[in-house]
Short mmCIF file of C-alpha atoms and ligand atoms in Angstrom, two decimals:
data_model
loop_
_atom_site.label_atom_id
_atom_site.label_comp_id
_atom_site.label_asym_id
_atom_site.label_seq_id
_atom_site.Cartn_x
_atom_site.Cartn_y
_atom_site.Cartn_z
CA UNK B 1 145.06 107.52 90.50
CA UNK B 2 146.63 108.04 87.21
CA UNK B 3 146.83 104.34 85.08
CA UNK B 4 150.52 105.75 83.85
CA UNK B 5 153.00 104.96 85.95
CA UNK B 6 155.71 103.35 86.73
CA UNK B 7 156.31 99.39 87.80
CA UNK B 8 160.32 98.63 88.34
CA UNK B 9 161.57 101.61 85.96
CA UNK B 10 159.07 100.47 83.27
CA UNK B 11 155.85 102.87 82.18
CA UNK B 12 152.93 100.37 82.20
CA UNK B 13 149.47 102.02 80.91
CA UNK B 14 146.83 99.70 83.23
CA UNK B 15 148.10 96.53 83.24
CA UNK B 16 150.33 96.73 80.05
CA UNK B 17 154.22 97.84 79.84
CA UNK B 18 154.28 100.43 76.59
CA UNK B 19 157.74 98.53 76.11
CA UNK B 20 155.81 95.33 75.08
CA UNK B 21 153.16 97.42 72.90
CA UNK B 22 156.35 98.96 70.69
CA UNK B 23 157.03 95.29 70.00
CA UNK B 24 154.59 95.05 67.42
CA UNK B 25 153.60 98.93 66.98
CA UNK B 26 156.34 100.95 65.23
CA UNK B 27 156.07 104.61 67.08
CA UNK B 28 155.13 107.23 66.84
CA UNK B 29 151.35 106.65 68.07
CA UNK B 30 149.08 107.77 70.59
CA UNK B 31 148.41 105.31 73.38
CA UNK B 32 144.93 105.38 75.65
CA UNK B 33 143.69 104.56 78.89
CA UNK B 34 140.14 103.27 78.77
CA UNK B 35 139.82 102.92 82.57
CA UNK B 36 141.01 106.72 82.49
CA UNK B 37 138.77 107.99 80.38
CA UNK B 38 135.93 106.15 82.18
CA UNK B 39 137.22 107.33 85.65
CA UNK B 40 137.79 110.92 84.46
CA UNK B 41 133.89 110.32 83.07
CA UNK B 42 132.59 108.80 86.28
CA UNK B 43 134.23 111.45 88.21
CA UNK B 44 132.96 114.16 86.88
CA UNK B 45 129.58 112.79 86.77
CA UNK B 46 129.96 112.47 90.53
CA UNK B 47 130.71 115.72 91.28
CA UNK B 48 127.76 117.27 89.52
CA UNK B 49 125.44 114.27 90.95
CA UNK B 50 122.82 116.69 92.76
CA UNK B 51 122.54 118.43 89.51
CA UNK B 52 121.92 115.93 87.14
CA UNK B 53 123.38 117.56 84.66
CA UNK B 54 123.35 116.31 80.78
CA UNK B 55 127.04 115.65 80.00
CA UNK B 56 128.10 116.35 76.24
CA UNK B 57 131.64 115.68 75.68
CA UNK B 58 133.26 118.34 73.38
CA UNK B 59 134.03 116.13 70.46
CA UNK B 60 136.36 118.25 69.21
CA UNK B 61 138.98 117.52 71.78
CA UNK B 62 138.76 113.64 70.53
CA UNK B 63 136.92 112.80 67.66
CA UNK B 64 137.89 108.97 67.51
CA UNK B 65 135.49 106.46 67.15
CA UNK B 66 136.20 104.29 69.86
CA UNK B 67 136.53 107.07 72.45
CA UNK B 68 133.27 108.30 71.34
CA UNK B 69 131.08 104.88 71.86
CA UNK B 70 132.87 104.73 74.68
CA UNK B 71 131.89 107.54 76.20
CA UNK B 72 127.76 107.44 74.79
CA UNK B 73 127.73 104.14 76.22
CA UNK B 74 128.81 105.69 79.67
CA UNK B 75 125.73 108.20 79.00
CA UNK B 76 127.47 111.32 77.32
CA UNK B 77 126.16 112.96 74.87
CA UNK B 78 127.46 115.51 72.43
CA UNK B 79 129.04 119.03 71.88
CA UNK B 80 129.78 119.48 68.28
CA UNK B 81 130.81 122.36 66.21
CA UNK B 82 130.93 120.62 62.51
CA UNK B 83 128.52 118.45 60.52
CA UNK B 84 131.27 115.93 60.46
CA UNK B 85 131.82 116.24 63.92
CA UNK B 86 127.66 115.70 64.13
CA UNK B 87 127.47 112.37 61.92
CA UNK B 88 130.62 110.83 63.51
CA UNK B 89 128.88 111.64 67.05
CA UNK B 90 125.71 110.14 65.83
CA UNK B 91 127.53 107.05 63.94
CA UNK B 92 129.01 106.60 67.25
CA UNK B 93 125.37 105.94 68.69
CA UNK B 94 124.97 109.13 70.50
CA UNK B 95 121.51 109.82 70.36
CA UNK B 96 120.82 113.47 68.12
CA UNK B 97 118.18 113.78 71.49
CA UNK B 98 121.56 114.56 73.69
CA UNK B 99 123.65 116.60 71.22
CA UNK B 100 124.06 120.23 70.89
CA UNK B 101 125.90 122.47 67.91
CA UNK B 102 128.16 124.79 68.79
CA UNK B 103 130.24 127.13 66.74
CA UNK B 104 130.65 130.89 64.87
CA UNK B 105 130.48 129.90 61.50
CA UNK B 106 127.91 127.15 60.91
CA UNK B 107 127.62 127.06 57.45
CA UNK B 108 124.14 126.62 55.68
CA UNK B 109 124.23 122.95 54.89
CA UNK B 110 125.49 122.04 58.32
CA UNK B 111 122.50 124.00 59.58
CA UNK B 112 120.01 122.11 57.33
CA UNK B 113 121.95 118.99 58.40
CA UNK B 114 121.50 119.84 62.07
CA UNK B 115 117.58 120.68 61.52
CA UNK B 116 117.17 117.36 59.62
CA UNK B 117 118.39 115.14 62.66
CA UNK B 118 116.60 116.97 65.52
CA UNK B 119 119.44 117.66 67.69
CA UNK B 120 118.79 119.03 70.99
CA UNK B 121 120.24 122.52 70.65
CA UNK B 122 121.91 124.67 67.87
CA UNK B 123 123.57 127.11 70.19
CA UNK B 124 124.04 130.80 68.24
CA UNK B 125 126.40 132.86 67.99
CA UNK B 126 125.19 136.25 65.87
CA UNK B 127 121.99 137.64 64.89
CA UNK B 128 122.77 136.71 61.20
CA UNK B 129 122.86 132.96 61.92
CA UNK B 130 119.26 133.51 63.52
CA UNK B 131 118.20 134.62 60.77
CA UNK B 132 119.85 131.62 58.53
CA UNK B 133 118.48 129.22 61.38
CA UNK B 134 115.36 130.17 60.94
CA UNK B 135 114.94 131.06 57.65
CA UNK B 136 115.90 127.20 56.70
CA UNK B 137 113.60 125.80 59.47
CA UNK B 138 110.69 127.39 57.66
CA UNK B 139 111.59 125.97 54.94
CA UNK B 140 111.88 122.19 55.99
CA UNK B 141 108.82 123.74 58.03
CA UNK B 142 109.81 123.20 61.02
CA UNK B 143 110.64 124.83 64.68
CA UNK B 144 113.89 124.42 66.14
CA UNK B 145 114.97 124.05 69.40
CA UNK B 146 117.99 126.98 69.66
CA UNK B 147 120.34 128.73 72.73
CA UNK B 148 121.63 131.90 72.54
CA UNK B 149 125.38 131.40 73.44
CA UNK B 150 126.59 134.97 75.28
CA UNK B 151 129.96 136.47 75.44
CA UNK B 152 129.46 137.26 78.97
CA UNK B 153 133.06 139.48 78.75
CA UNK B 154 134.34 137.17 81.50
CA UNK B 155 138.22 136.92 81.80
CA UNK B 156 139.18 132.99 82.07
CA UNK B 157 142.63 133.57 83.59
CA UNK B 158 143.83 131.32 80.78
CA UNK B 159 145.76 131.36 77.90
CA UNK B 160 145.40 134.34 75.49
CA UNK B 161 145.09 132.01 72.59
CA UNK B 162 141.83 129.42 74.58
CA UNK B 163 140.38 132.41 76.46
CA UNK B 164 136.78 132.45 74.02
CA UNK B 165 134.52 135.14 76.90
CA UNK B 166 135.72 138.62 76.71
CA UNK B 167 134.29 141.21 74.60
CA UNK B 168 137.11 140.81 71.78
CA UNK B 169 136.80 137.03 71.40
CA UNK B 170 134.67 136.20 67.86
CA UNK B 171 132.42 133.90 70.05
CA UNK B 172 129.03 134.25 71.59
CA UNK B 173 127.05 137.49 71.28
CA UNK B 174 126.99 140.55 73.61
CA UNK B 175 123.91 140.54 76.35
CA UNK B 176 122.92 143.58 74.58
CA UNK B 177 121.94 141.93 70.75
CA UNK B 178 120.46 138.75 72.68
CA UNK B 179 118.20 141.24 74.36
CA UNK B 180 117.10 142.62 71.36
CA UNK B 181 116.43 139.49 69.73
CA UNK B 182 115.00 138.31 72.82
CA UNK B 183 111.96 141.39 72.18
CA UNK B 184 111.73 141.13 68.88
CA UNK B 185 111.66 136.94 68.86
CA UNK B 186 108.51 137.04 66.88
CA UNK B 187 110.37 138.07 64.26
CA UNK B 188 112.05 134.53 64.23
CA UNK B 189 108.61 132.55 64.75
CA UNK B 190 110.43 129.09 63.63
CA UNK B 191 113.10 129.23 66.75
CA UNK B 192 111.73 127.93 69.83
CA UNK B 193 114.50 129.72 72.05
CA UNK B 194 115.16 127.06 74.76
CA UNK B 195 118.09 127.53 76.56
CA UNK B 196 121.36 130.52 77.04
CA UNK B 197 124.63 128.80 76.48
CA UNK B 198 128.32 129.85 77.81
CA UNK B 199 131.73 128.77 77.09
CA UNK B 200 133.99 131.16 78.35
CA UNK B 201 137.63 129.61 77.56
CA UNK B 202 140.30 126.27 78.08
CA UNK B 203 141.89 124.91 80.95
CA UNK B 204 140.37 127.00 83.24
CA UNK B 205 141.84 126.24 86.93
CA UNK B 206 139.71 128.84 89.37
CA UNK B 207 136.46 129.01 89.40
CA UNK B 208 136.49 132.41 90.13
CA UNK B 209 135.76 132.79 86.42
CA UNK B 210 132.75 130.37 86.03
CA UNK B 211 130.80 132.07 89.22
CA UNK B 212 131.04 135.32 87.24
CA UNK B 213 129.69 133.86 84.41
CA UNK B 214 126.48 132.59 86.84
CA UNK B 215 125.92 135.50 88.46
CA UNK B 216 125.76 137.25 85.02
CA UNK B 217 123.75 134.31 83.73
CA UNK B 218 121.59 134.88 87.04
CA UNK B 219 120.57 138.64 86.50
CA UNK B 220 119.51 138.26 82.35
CA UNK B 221 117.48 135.17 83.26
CA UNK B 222 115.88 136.59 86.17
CA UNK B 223 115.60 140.38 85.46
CA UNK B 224 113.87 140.03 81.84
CA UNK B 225 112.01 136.99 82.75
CA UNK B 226 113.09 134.86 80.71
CA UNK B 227 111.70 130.89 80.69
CA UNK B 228 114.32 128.41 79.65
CA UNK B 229 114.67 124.86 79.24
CA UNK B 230 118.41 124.76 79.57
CA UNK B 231 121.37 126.35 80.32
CA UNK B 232 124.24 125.32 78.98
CA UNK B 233 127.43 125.92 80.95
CA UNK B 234 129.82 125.00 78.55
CA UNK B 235 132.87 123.80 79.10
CA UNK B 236 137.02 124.77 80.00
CA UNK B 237 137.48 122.51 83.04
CA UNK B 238 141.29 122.82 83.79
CA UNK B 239 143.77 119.67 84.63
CA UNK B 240 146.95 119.43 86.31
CA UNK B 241 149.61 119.07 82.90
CA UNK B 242 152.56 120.33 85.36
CA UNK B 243 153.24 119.54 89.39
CA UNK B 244 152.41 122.93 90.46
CA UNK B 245 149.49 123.36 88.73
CA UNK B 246 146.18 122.78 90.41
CA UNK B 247 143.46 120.99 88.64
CA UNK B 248 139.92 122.96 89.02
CA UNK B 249 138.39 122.52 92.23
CA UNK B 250 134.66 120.59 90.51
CA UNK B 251 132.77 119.80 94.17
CA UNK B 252 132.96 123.70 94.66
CA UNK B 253 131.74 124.84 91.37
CA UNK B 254 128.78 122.42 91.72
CA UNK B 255 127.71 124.29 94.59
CA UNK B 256 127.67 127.47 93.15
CA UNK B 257 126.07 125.56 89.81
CA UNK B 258 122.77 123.76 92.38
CA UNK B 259 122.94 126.78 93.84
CA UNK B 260 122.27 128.71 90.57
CA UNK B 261 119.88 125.93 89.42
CA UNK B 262 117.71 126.47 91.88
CA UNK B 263 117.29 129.98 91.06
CA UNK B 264 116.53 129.39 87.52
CA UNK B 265 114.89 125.79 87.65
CA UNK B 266 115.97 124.45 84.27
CA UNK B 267 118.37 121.51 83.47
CA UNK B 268 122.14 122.00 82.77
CA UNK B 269 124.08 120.72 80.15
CA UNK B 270 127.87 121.11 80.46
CA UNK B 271 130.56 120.66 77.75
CA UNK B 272 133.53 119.07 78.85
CA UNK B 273 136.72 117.88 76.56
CA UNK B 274 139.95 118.13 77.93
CA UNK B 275 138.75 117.24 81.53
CA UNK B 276 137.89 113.62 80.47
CA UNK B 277 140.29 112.78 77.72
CA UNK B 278 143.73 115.00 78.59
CA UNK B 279 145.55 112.73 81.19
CA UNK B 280 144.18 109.43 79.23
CA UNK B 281 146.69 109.35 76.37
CA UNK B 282 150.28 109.61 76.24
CA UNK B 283 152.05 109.93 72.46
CA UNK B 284 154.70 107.04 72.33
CA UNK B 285 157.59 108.34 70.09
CA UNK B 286 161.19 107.15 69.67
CA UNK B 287 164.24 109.38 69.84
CA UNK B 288 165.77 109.48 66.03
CA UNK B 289 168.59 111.42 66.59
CA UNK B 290 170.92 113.32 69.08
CA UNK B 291 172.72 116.39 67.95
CA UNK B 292 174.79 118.49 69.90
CA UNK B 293 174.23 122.35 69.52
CA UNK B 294 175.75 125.05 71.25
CA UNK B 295 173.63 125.86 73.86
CA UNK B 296 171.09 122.60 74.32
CA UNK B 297 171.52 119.38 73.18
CA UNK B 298 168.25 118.35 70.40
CA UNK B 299 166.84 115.17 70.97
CA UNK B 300 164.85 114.70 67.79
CA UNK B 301 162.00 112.68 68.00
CA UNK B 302 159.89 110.54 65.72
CA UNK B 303 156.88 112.43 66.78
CA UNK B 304 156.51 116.29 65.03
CA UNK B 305 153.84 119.20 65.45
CA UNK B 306 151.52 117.56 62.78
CA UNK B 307 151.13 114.79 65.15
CA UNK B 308 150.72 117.08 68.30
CA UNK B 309 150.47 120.49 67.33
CA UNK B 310 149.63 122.31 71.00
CA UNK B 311 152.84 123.13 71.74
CA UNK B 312 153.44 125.06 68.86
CA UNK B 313 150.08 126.52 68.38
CA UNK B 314 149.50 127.37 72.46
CA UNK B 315 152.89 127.01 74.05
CA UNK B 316 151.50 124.29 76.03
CA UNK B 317 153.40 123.02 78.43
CA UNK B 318 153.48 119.09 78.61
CA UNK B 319 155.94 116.37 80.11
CA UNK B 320 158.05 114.37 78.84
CA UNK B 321 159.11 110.29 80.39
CA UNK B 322 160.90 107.87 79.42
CA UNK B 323 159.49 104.33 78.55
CA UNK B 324 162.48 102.47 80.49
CA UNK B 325 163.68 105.03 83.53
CA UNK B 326 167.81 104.46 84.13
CA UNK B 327 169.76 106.36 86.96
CA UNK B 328 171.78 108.50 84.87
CA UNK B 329 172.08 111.76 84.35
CA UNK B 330 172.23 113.82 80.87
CA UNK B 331 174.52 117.03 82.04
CA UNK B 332 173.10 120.30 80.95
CA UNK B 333 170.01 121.47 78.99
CA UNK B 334 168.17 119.16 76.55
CA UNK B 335 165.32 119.97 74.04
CA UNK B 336 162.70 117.71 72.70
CA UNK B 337 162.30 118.61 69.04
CA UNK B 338 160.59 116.83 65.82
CA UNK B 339 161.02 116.31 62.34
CA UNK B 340 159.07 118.96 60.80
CA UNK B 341 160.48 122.11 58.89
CA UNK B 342 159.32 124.71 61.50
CA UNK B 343 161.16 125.95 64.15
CA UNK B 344 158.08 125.78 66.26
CA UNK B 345 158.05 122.16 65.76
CA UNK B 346 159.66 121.54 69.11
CA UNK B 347 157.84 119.89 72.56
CA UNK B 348 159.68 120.72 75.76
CA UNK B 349 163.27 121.67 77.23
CA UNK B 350 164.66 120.44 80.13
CA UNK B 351 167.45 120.29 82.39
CA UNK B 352 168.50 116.98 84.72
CA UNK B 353 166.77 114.61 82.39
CA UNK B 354 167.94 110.93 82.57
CA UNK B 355 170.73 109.84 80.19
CA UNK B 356 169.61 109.61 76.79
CA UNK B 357 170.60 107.72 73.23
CA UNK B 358 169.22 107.18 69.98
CA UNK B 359 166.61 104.71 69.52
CA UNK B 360 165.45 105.28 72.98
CA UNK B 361 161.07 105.85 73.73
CA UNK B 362 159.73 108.50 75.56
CA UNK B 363 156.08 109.36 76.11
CA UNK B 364 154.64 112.91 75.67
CA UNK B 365 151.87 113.33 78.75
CA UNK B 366 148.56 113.90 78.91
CA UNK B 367 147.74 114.52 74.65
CA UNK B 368 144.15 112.86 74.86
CA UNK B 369 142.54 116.02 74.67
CA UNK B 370 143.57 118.16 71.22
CA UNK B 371 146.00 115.69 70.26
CA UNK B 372 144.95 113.44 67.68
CA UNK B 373 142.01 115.23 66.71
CA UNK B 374 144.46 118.25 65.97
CA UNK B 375 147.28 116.16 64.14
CA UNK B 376 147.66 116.85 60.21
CA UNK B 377 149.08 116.11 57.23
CA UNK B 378 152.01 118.79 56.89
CA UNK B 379 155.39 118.16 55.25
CA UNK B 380 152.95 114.80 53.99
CA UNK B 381 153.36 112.92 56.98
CA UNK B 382 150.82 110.24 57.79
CA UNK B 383 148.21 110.60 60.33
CA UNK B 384 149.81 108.31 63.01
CA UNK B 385 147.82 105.26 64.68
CA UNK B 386 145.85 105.35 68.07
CA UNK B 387 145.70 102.52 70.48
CA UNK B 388 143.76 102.13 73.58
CA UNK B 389 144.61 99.64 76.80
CA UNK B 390 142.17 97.57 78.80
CA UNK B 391 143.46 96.00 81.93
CA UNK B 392 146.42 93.41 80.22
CA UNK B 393 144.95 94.19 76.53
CA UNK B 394 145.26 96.44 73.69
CA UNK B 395 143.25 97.56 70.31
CA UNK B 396 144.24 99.87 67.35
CA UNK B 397 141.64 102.17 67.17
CA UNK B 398 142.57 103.69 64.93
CA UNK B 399 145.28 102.52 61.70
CA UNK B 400 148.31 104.47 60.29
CA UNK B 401 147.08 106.12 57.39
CA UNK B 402 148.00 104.56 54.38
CA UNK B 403 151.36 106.82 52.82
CA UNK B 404 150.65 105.55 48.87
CA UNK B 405 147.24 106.75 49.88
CA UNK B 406 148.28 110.33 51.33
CA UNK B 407 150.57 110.64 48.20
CA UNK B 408 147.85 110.43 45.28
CA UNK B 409 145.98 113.43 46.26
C1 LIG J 501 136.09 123.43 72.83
C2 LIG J 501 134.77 123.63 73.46
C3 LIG J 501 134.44 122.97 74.64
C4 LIG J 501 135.40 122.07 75.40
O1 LIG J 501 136.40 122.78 76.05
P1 LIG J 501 137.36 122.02 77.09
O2 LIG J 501 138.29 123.07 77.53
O3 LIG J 501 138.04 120.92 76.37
O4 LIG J 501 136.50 121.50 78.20
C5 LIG J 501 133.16 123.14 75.14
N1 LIG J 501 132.26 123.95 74.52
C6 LIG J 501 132.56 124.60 73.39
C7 LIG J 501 131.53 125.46 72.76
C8 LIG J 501 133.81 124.47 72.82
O5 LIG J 501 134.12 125.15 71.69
#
């Protein structure tokens, strides 16, 4: 059950109206579920339970604090792909025992960094960073615990711009140069090569896609021999952001994952993001202005592509609700726009929305996942603040920045 909804035309987050939140919180902000993000947690969990999988949330898809002690205290660990993405995981508590590095461009010092705190796994992506990898672990003298992440030329069904497994994404490396490292791995005698990682796009909905991915997984592993520790499935679970969407069906991917694992015998790590954060935030925003145009009517919003950029960067679809629903109608087509200078700085369009006028709220669904931790600076806006709900409470997690601040650099 979603924790947004409705009670007597009012949005209430748990036990919480967002009407008596924009009391004291001037919009825009983003606005969390913690029961959502621990249900989304515990239901994934669930559905892997005969696998006993090791869970790292992709940090990248929420990097605040709060959310991230939140979720190692629930028994996550960590997908990362910078070294500030590694420290804020591990100042979060996450143990460096239950974290893993992903990424195409790791840069020297974020290798050494990695090396330095024993992380689990530094998943590579080229034959070049092998070399790097191990060339610095000989130097701190020490052997590192690494995956090979393969471009398995899998085709996500998703989104041109979040499909990361074909042949011409930049990520992973071809089974063909992991072979040839794989024979020549003396070569690289400070890499203890532990595990073969995957993560073949976003919002993935079928899992047509992933049992590709296993049974190409399933013929390396098993036709070269190859002994591993892990393997890392990665992650790209898809949710439900519009009614006739579908989210992905998990209890049958497990079986084709146990089903896999016992064919291989090693322990799986998966990489979830948007699958435990994307329906637990909503961005609370207040409508400015209403101008008339010729064809649409712009509702211009408080709330701009810095602060929730995946509309303009993916087309991503994502609703729209009012914070207090009325039974009027708005005649004809209305767009959802911000403030920034960019004509791509616009949310949604639709027709038959409720009756709207200035100073109104509405909430943009499901932004937990790429939301904040995509937000920026441009046209020197400050990053806006983040609060979470438990039952009839709420915290800032995260502060306004500070505009004299912004301003000096
Ligand atoms: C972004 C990313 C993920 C998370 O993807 P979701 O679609 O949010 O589940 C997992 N693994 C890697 C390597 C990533 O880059």
């Amino acid at each position: 059950m979603s924790q947004f909804r409705y009670v007597k035309n009012k949005l209430y987050v748990e036990g919480l109206s967002a009407s008596y939140i924009i009391k004291n919180n001037k919009t825009p902000f983003y606005l969390y579920s913690q029961r959502q993000i621990e249900n989304n947690f515990q239901n994934f969990k669930k559905n892997f339970k005969s696998i006993n999988p090791l869970i790292c949330f992709a940090t990248k898809a929420n990097t605040n604090h709060f959310v991230l002690k939140l979720l190692g205290n629930l028994g996550a660990g960590a997908d990362v792909v910078s070294g500030g993405e590694l420290l804020k995981s591990i100042k979060s508590g996450i143990k460096p025992n239950k974290i893993v590095f992903s990424g195409v461009g790791k840069t020297a010092d974020e290798i050494q960094l990695a090396i330095k705190k024993n992380i689990l796994l530094i998943n590579i992506e080229s034959e070049s960073e092998a070399r790097l990898i191990n060339q610095i672990a000989k130097k701190l003298n020490k052997n590192v615990s690494v995956g090979f992440r393969i471009n398995p030329n899998v085709d996500a069904k998703t989104h041109k711009k979040i499909s990361t497994g074909k042949a011409e994404n930049k990520f992973g490396i071809s089974i063909k140069e992991f072979l040839n490292i794989y024979k020549n791995k003396a070569a690289f005698n400070n890499l203890k090569i532990d595990a073969l990682s995957v993560h073949i796009g976003s919002q993935i909905l079928s899992d047509i896609p992933y049992q590709k991915t296993l049974n190409i997984l399933t013929s390396i592993i098993l036709k070269n021999n190859i002994n591993l520790k892990y393997v890392d499935l990665g992650g790209g679970f898809g949710i439900n952001y519009q009614n006739n969407q579908k989210e992905i069906n998990l209890s049958r991917y497990s079986k084709l994952v146990k089903n896999f694992q016992k064919k291989i015998n090693c322990k799986i790590i998966f990489e979830p993001g948007r699958f435990i954060l994307g329906n637990a935030g909503v961005l609370v925003n207040k409508v400015q202005y209403i101008k008339k145009g010729t064809k649409k009517t712009f509702v211009i919003l408080d709330a701009g592509m810095n602060d929730f950029m995946r509309p303009a960067l993916y087309d991503a679809y994502h609703d729209i609700i009012p914070l207090i629903k009325n039974n009027k109608k708005h005649s004809g087509l209305i767009e959802f726009v911000g403030p920034i200078c960019e004509t791509t700085c616009k949310f949604n369009q639709f027709k038959n929305f409720q009756k709207i006028a200035e100073g109104d709220y509405m909430a943009i669904k499901d932004v937990g996942a790429y939301g904040s931790s995509l937000s920026s600076n441009y046209n020197t806006k400050p990053l806006i603040a983040e609060i979470i709900v438990k039952n009839k409470t709420y915290k800032v997690i995260r502060k306004k920045q500070d505009l004299l601040k912004l301003i000096k650099a």
